Amino acid sequence: MKPIEIKRISSNDVVALQNISSQTFIETFAAVNTPENMTSYLAEEFSLEKLSSELINPNIEYYFARIGEVVIGYLKLNFGRAQKELQNENSLEIERIYVSKEYLGKQVGQLLLGKAIAIANDKKLDFVWLGVWEKNQRAIRFYEKNGFVVFDEHLFILGDDKQTDLLMKLKL
Protein backbone atom coordinates (compact mmCIF):
# COMPACT_ATOMS: atom_id res chain seq x y z
CA MET A 1 0.00 0.00 0.00
CA LYS A 2 1.20 3.53 -0.78
CA PRO A 3 1.90 5.73 2.23
CA ILE A 4 -0.86 7.85 3.73
CA GLU A 5 -0.18 11.57 3.39
CA ILE A 6 -1.77 14.28 5.52
CA LYS A 7 -1.90 17.62 3.69
CA ARG A 8 -3.58 20.94 4.33
CA ILE A 9 -6.16 21.78 1.70
CA SER A 10 -7.22 25.02 0.03
CA SER A 11 -10.29 26.48 -1.65
CA ASN A 12 -9.37 24.54 -4.80
CA ASP A 13 -10.28 21.34 -2.91
CA VAL A 14 -13.81 22.37 -1.91
CA VAL A 15 -15.62 19.80 -4.09
CA ALA A 16 -13.40 16.96 -2.85
CA LEU A 17 -14.00 18.21 0.72
CA GLN A 18 -17.75 18.21 0.18
CA ASN A 19 -17.57 14.67 -1.22
CA ILE A 20 -15.50 13.17 1.62
CA SER A 21 -17.50 15.09 4.25
CA SER A 22 -20.85 13.83 2.98
CA GLN A 23 -19.60 10.29 2.31
CA THR A 24 -18.06 9.76 5.74
CA PHE A 25 -20.93 11.40 7.64
CA ILE A 26 -23.43 9.14 5.85
CA GLU A 27 -21.26 6.06 6.48
CA THR A 28 -20.99 6.94 10.17
CA PHE A 29 -24.50 8.09 11.03
CA ALA A 30 -27.13 7.18 8.39
CA ALA A 31 -28.03 3.89 10.06
CA VAL A 32 -28.93 5.58 13.36
CA ASN A 33 -30.66 8.77 12.15
CA THR A 34 -33.69 9.51 9.97
CA PRO A 35 -33.14 10.21 6.25
CA GLU A 36 -34.83 13.61 6.73
CA ASN A 37 -32.45 14.64 9.51
CA MET A 38 -29.44 13.40 7.55
CA THR A 39 -30.52 15.30 4.43
CA SER A 40 -31.10 18.48 6.44
CA TYR A 41 -27.71 18.28 8.17
CA LEU A 42 -25.79 17.48 4.99
CA ALA A 43 -27.41 20.38 3.11
CA GLU A 44 -26.66 22.82 5.93
CA GLU A 45 -23.18 21.78 7.03
CA PHE A 46 -21.63 20.58 3.78
CA SER A 47 -22.90 23.08 1.22
CA LEU A 48 -20.26 24.39 -1.18
CA GLU A 49 -20.94 27.92 0.09
CA LYS A 50 -20.37 27.03 3.74
CA LEU A 51 -17.28 24.91 3.05
CA SER A 52 -15.83 27.61 0.75
CA SER A 53 -16.24 30.26 3.45
CA GLU A 54 -14.60 27.97 6.03
CA LEU A 55 -11.65 27.28 3.73
CA ILE A 56 -10.80 31.00 3.61
CA ASN A 57 -11.32 31.58 7.34
CA PRO A 58 -7.86 32.04 8.94
CA ASN A 59 -9.12 30.33 12.14
CA ILE A 60 -10.18 27.10 10.39
CA GLU A 61 -7.86 24.53 8.85
CA TYR A 62 -8.76 21.40 6.89
CA TYR A 63 -6.46 18.49 6.12
CA PHE A 64 -6.96 15.51 3.85
CA ALA A 65 -5.63 12.03 4.47
CA ARG A 66 -4.72 10.69 1.03
CA ILE A 67 -3.27 7.62 -0.56
CA GLY A 68 -1.98 8.93 -3.86
CA GLU A 69 -4.81 11.05 -5.21
CA VAL A 70 -7.54 9.22 -3.29
CA VAL A 71 -8.96 11.11 -0.29
CA ILE A 72 -9.59 8.58 2.50
CA GLY A 73 -10.33 10.91 5.41
CA TYR A 74 -10.14 14.46 6.68
CA LEU A 75 -9.56 16.66 9.69
CA LYS A 76 -11.14 20.02 10.58
CA LEU A 77 -9.47 22.25 13.17
CA ASN A 78 -10.85 25.43 14.73
CA PHE A 79 -8.79 28.09 16.47
CA GLY A 80 -9.76 31.21 18.43
CA ARG A 81 -13.26 32.48 17.67
CA ALA A 82 -13.96 29.66 15.21
CA GLN A 83 -14.17 27.20 18.12
CA LYS A 84 -17.74 26.12 18.77
CA GLU A 85 -17.74 26.29 22.57
CA LEU A 86 -14.65 27.38 24.43
CA GLN A 87 -13.15 29.96 22.08
CA ASN A 88 -10.02 29.83 24.20
CA GLU A 89 -6.96 31.36 22.56
CA ASN A 90 -4.79 28.64 24.16
CA SER A 91 -6.77 25.72 22.76
CA LEU A 92 -7.59 24.02 19.51
CA GLU A 93 -10.89 22.34 18.68
CA ILE A 94 -10.89 19.21 16.59
CA GLU A 95 -14.33 19.62 15.05
CA ARG A 96 -14.09 16.66 12.71
CA ILE A 97 -11.98 13.58 12.16
CA TYR A 98 -13.65 11.29 9.65
CA VAL A 99 -12.25 8.31 7.79
CA SER A 100 -13.79 6.38 4.90
CA LYS A 101 -15.40 3.16 6.09
CA GLU A 102 -12.97 0.93 4.19
CA TYR A 103 -9.99 2.55 5.97
CA LEU A 104 -11.33 2.39 9.54
CA GLY A 105 -8.92 0.56 11.83
CA LYS A 106 -5.95 1.26 9.54
CA GLN A 107 -4.36 4.08 11.56
CA VAL A 108 -5.79 6.90 9.41
CA GLY A 109 -7.65 8.45 12.35
CA GLN A 110 -4.50 8.12 14.46
CA LEU A 111 -2.48 9.99 11.82
CA LEU A 112 -5.09 12.76 11.61
CA LEU A 113 -5.23 13.07 15.40
CA GLY A 114 -1.43 13.13 15.51
CA LYS A 115 -1.44 15.99 13.01
CA ALA A 116 -3.87 17.98 15.18
CA ILE A 117 -1.77 17.43 18.31
CA ALA A 118 1.45 18.35 16.47
CA ILE A 119 -0.14 21.61 15.29
CA ALA A 120 -1.33 22.40 18.83
CA ASN A 121 2.16 21.69 20.20
CA ASP A 122 3.78 23.84 17.49
CA LYS A 123 1.49 26.70 18.49
CA LYS A 124 2.30 26.07 22.16
CA LEU A 125 -1.37 25.63 23.07
CA ASP A 126 -2.51 24.31 26.46
CA PHE A 127 -5.01 21.73 25.29
CA VAL A 128 -6.96 20.15 22.44
CA TRP A 129 -10.67 19.50 22.80
CA LEU A 130 -13.55 18.02 20.81
CA GLY A 131 -17.16 16.92 20.95
CA VAL A 132 -18.18 13.32 20.28
CA TRP A 133 -21.69 11.85 20.17
CA GLU A 134 -22.40 10.00 23.43
CA LYS A 135 -23.56 6.95 21.44
CA ASN A 136 -20.42 6.75 19.27
CA GLN A 137 -18.58 4.29 21.50
CA ARG A 138 -15.90 3.51 18.93
CA ALA A 139 -14.87 7.18 18.75
CA ILE A 140 -15.06 7.65 22.53
CA ARG A 141 -12.75 4.64 23.07
CA PHE A 142 -10.36 6.00 20.43
CA TYR A 143 -10.09 9.38 22.15
CA GLU A 144 -9.80 7.86 25.63
CA LYS A 145 -6.99 5.60 24.38
CA ASN A 146 -5.24 8.78 23.24
CA GLY A 147 -5.52 10.47 26.64
CA PHE A 148 -8.69 12.54 26.22
CA VAL A 149 -11.02 12.88 29.21
CA VAL A 150 -14.65 14.00 29.35
CA PHE A 151 -15.06 17.45 30.90
CA ASP A 152 -18.58 18.50 29.87
CA GLU A 153 -21.34 17.91 27.34
CA HIS A 154 -23.37 19.97 24.90
CA LEU A 155 -26.35 19.75 22.62
CA PHE A 156 -25.83 18.74 19.00
CA ILE A 157 -28.73 19.32 16.61
CA LEU A 158 -29.11 16.94 13.67
CA GLY A 159 -32.14 18.09 11.70
CA ASP A 160 -34.87 18.10 14.35
CA ASP A 161 -33.12 15.61 16.64
CA LYS A 162 -31.44 16.92 19.78
CA GLN A 163 -28.43 14.75 20.62
CA THR A 164 -25.82 14.94 23.36
CA ASP A 165 -22.13 15.28 22.58
CA LEU A 166 -19.52 14.59 25.22
CA LEU A 167 -16.83 17.26 25.33
CA MET A 168 -13.38 15.72 25.72
CA LYS A 169 -10.05 17.39 26.40
CA LEU A 170 -6.38 16.49 26.12
CA LYS A 171 -3.95 18.64 28.11
CA LEU A 172 -0.65 19.21 26.30
mmCIF file of C-alpha atoms in Angstrom:
data_model
loop_
_atom_site.group_PDB
_atom_site.id
_atom_site.type_symbol
_atom_site.label_atom_id
_atom_site.label_comp_id
_atom_site.label_asym_id
_atom_site.label_seq_id
_atom_site.Cartn_x
_atom_site.Cartn_y
_atom_site.Cartn_z
ATOM 1 C CA MET A 1 0.000 0.000 0.000
ATOM 2 C CA LYS A 2 1.204 3.526 -0.781
ATOM 3 C CA PRO A 3 1.900 5.733 2.232
ATOM 4 C CA ILE A 4 -0.859 7.846 3.732
ATOM 5 C CA GLU A 5 -0.182 11.566 3.391
ATOM 6 C CA ILE A 6 -1.766 14.282 5.522
ATOM 7 C CA LYS A 7 -1.898 17.621 3.687
ATOM 8 C CA ARG A 8 -3.581 20.944 4.335
ATOM 9 C CA ILE A 9 -6.160 21.778 1.703
ATOM 10 C CA SER A 10 -7.215 25.018 0.032
ATOM 11 C CA SER A 11 -10.287 26.484 -1.650
ATOM 12 C CA ASN A 12 -9.368 24.539 -4.802
ATOM 13 C CA ASP A 13 -10.280 21.344 -2.914
ATOM 14 C CA VAL A 14 -13.811 22.371 -1.910
ATOM 15 C CA VAL A 15 -15.619 19.795 -4.089
ATOM 16 C CA ALA A 16 -13.397 16.963 -2.846
ATOM 17 C CA LEU A 17 -14.003 18.211 0.719
ATOM 18 C CA GLN A 18 -17.750 18.215 0.175
ATOM 19 C CA ASN A 19 -17.566 14.673 -1.224
ATOM 20 C CA ILE A 20 -15.499 13.167 1.616
ATOM 21 C CA SER A 21 -17.498 15.088 4.248
ATOM 22 C CA SER A 22 -20.848 13.828 2.980
ATOM 23 C CA GLN A 23 -19.601 10.291 2.309
ATOM 24 C CA THR A 24 -18.058 9.760 5.737
ATOM 25 C CA PHE A 25 -20.933 11.403 7.635
ATOM 26 C CA ILE A 26 -23.427 9.143 5.854
ATOM 27 C CA GLU A 27 -21.262 6.057 6.482
ATOM 28 C CA THR A 28 -20.988 6.938 10.166
ATOM 29 C CA PHE A 29 -24.497 8.094 11.034
ATOM 30 C CA ALA A 30 -27.125 7.179 8.387
ATOM 31 C CA ALA A 31 -28.026 3.885 10.058
ATOM 32 C CA VAL A 32 -28.926 5.582 13.356
ATOM 33 C CA ASN A 33 -30.664 8.770 12.148
ATOM 34 C CA THR A 34 -33.686 9.506 9.965
ATOM 35 C CA PRO A 35 -33.145 10.212 6.254
ATOM 36 C CA GLU A 36 -34.833 13.611 6.728
ATOM 37 C CA ASN A 37 -32.452 14.641 9.510
ATOM 38 C CA MET A 38 -29.444 13.395 7.555
ATOM 39 C CA THR A 39 -30.524 15.305 4.432
ATOM 40 C CA SER A 40 -31.100 18.483 6.441
ATOM 41 C CA TYR A 41 -27.711 18.277 8.175
ATOM 42 C CA LEU A 42 -25.789 17.481 4.987
ATOM 43 C CA ALA A 43 -27.409 20.384 3.114
ATOM 44 C CA GLU A 44 -26.662 22.819 5.933
ATOM 45 C CA GLU A 45 -23.178 21.779 7.034
ATOM 46 C CA PHE A 46 -21.631 20.585 3.779
ATOM 47 C CA SER A 47 -22.902 23.081 1.220
ATOM 48 C CA LEU A 48 -20.261 24.386 -1.180
ATOM 49 C CA GLU A 49 -20.941 27.915 0.087
ATOM 50 C CA LYS A 50 -20.371 27.028 3.740
ATOM 51 C CA LEU A 51 -17.276 24.908 3.053
ATOM 52 C CA SER A 52 -15.834 27.612 0.754
ATOM 53 C CA SER A 53 -16.236 30.259 3.449
ATOM 54 C CA GLU A 54 -14.600 27.971 6.030
ATOM 55 C CA LEU A 55 -11.653 27.280 3.731
ATOM 56 C CA ILE A 56 -10.804 30.998 3.606
ATOM 57 C CA ASN A 57 -11.317 31.579 7.345
ATOM 58 C CA PRO A 58 -7.857 32.036 8.943
ATOM 59 C CA ASN A 59 -9.118 30.335 12.141
ATOM 60 C CA ILE A 60 -10.178 27.101 10.385
ATOM 61 C CA GLU A 61 -7.863 24.531 8.846
ATOM 62 C CA TYR A 62 -8.762 21.404 6.890
ATOM 63 C CA TYR A 63 -6.460 18.494 6.119
ATOM 64 C CA PHE A 64 -6.959 15.506 3.851
ATOM 65 C CA ALA A 65 -5.627 12.034 4.475
ATOM 66 C CA ARG A 66 -4.715 10.686 1.029
ATOM 67 C CA ILE A 67 -3.269 7.617 -0.561
ATOM 68 C CA GLY A 68 -1.978 8.928 -3.862
ATOM 69 C CA GLU A 69 -4.808 11.055 -5.215
ATOM 70 C CA VAL A 70 -7.544 9.219 -3.292
ATOM 71 C CA VAL A 71 -8.956 11.107 -0.293
ATOM 72 C CA ILE A 72 -9.587 8.580 2.497
ATOM 73 C CA GLY A 73 -10.331 10.911 5.409
ATOM 74 C CA TYR A 74 -10.135 14.455 6.682
ATOM 75 C CA LEU A 75 -9.562 16.661 9.687
ATOM 76 C CA LYS A 76 -11.141 20.018 10.584
ATOM 77 C CA LEU A 77 -9.467 22.246 13.169
ATOM 78 C CA ASN A 78 -10.854 25.430 14.725
ATOM 79 C CA PHE A 79 -8.788 28.091 16.466
ATOM 80 C CA GLY A 80 -9.760 31.207 18.427
ATOM 81 C CA ARG A 81 -13.259 32.478 17.670
ATOM 82 C CA ALA A 82 -13.962 29.659 15.211
ATOM 83 C CA GLN A 83 -14.171 27.200 18.117
ATOM 84 C CA LYS A 84 -17.739 26.115 18.774
ATOM 85 C CA GLU A 85 -17.742 26.291 22.568
ATOM 86 C CA LEU A 86 -14.655 27.378 24.431
ATOM 87 C CA GLN A 87 -13.149 29.961 22.076
ATOM 88 C CA ASN A 88 -10.017 29.835 24.200
ATOM 89 C CA GLU A 89 -6.958 31.356 22.562
ATOM 90 C CA ASN A 90 -4.792 28.642 24.155
ATOM 91 C CA SER A 91 -6.772 25.720 22.764
ATOM 92 C CA LEU A 92 -7.588 24.016 19.512
ATOM 93 C CA GLU A 93 -10.891 22.339 18.681
ATOM 94 C CA ILE A 94 -10.893 19.207 16.591
ATOM 95 C CA GLU A 95 -14.332 19.623 15.047
ATOM 96 C CA ARG A 96 -14.092 16.661 12.713
ATOM 97 C CA ILE A 97 -11.981 13.578 12.158
ATOM 98 C CA TYR A 98 -13.649 11.293 9.647
ATOM 99 C CA VAL A 99 -12.253 8.313 7.788
ATOM 100 C CA SER A 100 -13.787 6.378 4.898
ATOM 101 C CA LYS A 101 -15.397 3.164 6.093
ATOM 102 C CA GLU A 102 -12.969 0.930 4.187
ATOM 103 C CA TYR A 103 -9.993 2.551 5.971
ATOM 104 C CA LEU A 104 -11.327 2.392 9.540
ATOM 105 C CA GLY A 105 -8.920 0.564 11.835
ATOM 106 C CA LYS A 106 -5.951 1.258 9.537
ATOM 107 C CA GLN A 107 -4.358 4.082 11.559
ATOM 108 C CA VAL A 108 -5.794 6.901 9.413
ATOM 109 C CA GLY A 109 -7.647 8.452 12.354
ATOM 110 C CA GLN A 110 -4.503 8.124 14.460
ATOM 111 C CA LEU A 111 -2.484 9.989 11.820
ATOM 112 C CA LEU A 112 -5.088 12.764 11.611
ATOM 113 C CA LEU A 113 -5.229 13.068 15.400
ATOM 114 C CA GLY A 114 -1.428 13.130 15.512
ATOM 115 C CA LYS A 115 -1.438 15.993 13.011
ATOM 116 C CA ALA A 116 -3.867 17.982 15.178
ATOM 117 C CA ILE A 117 -1.767 17.433 18.315
ATOM 118 C CA ALA A 118 1.450 18.346 16.475
ATOM 119 C CA ILE A 119 -0.138 21.614 15.288
ATOM 120 C CA ALA A 120 -1.328 22.403 18.830
ATOM 121 C CA ASN A 121 2.159 21.690 20.204
ATOM 122 C CA ASP A 122 3.777 23.843 17.490
ATOM 123 C CA LYS A 123 1.485 26.705 18.487
ATOM 124 C CA LYS A 124 2.303 26.073 22.164
ATOM 125 C CA LEU A 125 -1.367 25.631 23.065
ATOM 126 C CA ASP A 126 -2.506 24.313 26.459
ATOM 127 C CA PHE A 127 -5.014 21.727 25.290
ATOM 128 C CA VAL A 128 -6.957 20.150 22.443
ATOM 129 C CA TRP A 129 -10.673 19.495 22.796
ATOM 130 C CA LEU A 130 -13.546 18.021 20.806
ATOM 131 C CA GLY A 131 -17.155 16.918 20.950
ATOM 132 C CA VAL A 132 -18.181 13.320 20.279
ATOM 133 C CA TRP A 133 -21.690 11.849 20.169
ATOM 134 C CA GLU A 134 -22.396 10.005 23.426
ATOM 135 C CA LYS A 135 -23.562 6.947 21.437
ATOM 136 C CA ASN A 136 -20.418 6.751 19.269
ATOM 137 C CA GLN A 137 -18.583 4.286 21.501
ATOM 138 C CA ARG A 138 -15.901 3.514 18.926
ATOM 139 C CA ALA A 139 -14.870 7.182 18.754
ATOM 140 C CA ILE A 140 -15.061 7.650 22.529
ATOM 141 C CA ARG A 141 -12.746 4.645 23.068
ATOM 142 C CA PHE A 142 -10.356 6.002 20.427
ATOM 143 C CA TYR A 143 -10.090 9.383 22.149
ATOM 144 C CA GLU A 144 -9.801 7.859 25.630
ATOM 145 C CA LYS A 145 -6.994 5.603 24.379
ATOM 146 C CA ASN A 146 -5.244 8.783 23.240
ATOM 147 C CA GLY A 147 -5.517 10.467 26.641
ATOM 148 C CA PHE A 148 -8.688 12.542 26.215
ATOM 149 C CA VAL A 149 -11.016 12.885 29.207
ATOM 150 C CA VAL A 150 -14.654 13.996 29.353
ATOM 151 C CA PHE A 151 -15.065 17.451 30.900
ATOM 152 C CA ASP A 152 -18.583 18.498 29.871
ATOM 153 C CA GLU A 153 -21.344 17.909 27.343
ATOM 154 C CA HIS A 154 -23.366 19.971 24.904
ATOM 155 C CA LEU A 155 -26.352 19.754 22.620
ATOM 156 C CA PHE A 156 -25.826 18.739 19.003
ATOM 157 C CA ILE A 157 -28.734 19.321 16.614
ATOM 158 C CA LEU A 158 -29.107 16.942 13.675
ATOM 159 C CA GLY A 159 -32.135 18.091 11.699
ATOM 160 C CA ASP A 160 -34.871 18.098 14.352
ATOM 161 C CA ASP A 161 -33.125 15.606 16.640
ATOM 162 C CA LYS A 162 -31.436 16.915 19.784
ATOM 163 C CA GLN A 163 -28.426 14.753 20.616
ATOM 164 C CA THR A 164 -25.821 14.943 23.364
ATOM 165 C CA ASP A 165 -22.128 15.278 22.584
ATOM 166 C CA LEU A 166 -19.519 14.591 25.220
ATOM 167 C CA LEU A 167 -16.834 17.258 25.329
ATOM 168 C CA MET A 168 -13.382 15.719 25.725
ATOM 169 C CA LYS A 169 -10.048 17.395 26.403
ATOM 170 C CA LEU A 170 -6.379 16.495 26.122
ATOM 171 C CA LYS A 171 -3.949 18.637 28.107
ATOM 172 C CA LEU A 172 -0.653 19.206 26.305
#
